[in-house]
Coordinates of C-alpha atoms in Angstrom, one line a residue:
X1 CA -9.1 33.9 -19.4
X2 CA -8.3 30.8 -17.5
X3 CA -7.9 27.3 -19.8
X4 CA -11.0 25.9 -18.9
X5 CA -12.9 29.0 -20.9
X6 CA -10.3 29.3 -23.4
X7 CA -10.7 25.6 -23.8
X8 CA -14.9 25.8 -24.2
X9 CA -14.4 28.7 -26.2
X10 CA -12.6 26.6 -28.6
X11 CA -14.9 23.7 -28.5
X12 CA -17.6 25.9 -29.4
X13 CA -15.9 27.5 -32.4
X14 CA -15.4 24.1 -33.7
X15 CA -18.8 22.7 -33.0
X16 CA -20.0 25.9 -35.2
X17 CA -17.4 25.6 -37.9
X18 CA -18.3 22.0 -38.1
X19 CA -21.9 22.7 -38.7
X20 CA -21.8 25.6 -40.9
X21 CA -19.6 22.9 -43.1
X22 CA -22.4 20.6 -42.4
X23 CA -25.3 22.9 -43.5
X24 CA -23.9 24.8 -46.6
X25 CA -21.2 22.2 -48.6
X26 CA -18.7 23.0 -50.4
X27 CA -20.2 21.7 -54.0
X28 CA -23.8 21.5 -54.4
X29 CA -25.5 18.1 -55.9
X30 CA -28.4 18.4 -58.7
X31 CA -31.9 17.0 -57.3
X32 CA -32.1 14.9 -59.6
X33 CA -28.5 12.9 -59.6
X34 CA -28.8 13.0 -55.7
X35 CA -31.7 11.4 -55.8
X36 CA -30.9 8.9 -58.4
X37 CA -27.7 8.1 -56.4
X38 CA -29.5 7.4 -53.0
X39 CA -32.1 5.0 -54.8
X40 CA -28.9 3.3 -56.5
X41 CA -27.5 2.6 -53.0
X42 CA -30.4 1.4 -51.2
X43 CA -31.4 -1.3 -54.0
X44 CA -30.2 -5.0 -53.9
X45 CA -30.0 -7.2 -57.3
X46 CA -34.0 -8.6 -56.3
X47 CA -35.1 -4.8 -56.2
X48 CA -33.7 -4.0 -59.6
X49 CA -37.4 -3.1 -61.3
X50 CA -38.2 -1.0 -58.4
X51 CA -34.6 1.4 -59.6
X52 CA -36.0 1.5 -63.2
X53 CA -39.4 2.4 -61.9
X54 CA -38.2 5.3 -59.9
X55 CA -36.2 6.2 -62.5
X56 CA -38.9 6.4 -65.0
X57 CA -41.2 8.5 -62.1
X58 CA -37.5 11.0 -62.8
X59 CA -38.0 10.9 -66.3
X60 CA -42.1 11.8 -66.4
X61 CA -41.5 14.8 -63.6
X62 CA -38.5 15.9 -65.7
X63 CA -41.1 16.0 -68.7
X64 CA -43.4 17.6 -66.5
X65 CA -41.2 20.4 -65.5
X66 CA -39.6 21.1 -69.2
X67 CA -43.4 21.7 -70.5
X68 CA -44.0 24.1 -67.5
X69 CA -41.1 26.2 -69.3
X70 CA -39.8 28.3 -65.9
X71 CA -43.5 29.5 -65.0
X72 CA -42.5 30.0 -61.3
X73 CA -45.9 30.0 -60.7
X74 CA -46.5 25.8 -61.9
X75 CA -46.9 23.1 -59.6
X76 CA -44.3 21.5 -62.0
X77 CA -41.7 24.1 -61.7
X78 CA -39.1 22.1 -60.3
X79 CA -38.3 18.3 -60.0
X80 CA -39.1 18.6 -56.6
X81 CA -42.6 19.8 -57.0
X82 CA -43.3 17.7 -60.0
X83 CA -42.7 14.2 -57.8
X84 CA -45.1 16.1 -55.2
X85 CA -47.5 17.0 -57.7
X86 CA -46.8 13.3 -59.0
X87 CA -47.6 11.6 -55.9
X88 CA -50.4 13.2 -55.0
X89 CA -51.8 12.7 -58.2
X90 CA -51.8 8.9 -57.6

């Protein structure tokens, strides 16, 4: 194996290692606070009503999801779904 394979071969094993760590991380993030977090970082002090109402959108499609009570089968069965459900809704 002369270095310029060994050398690619190396680059590619890095290339995948970097986006397995890229696909799969090491400690997963709840819907919910991800999404709360994001909407925290992209407001500025004039777009403060516009956090509270997303937060309260959070707070009817986590309502939404507690009264469908793990039925897999529910358009509300996860937070995901609910804001779907939500949005579609009006």
């Amino acid at each position: 194996m002369t270095g310029t394979n060994l050398f690619r071969l190396v680059i590619t094993v890095l290339v995948a290692l970097w986006a397995g760590a890229e696909l799969m991380p090491p400690t997963g993030t709840p819907f919910e606070e991800y999404l709360l977090s994001h909407a925290a970082e992209t407001e500025e002090s004039a777009e403060q009503s516009l956090g509270e109402e997303f937060r309260q959108l959070v707070d009817r499609a986590n309502v939404r999801v507690a009264e469908a009570d793990g039925d897999a089968t529910s358009p509300y069965a996860t937070l995901y779904t609910a804001l779907l459900k939500i949005s579609e809704n009006e």
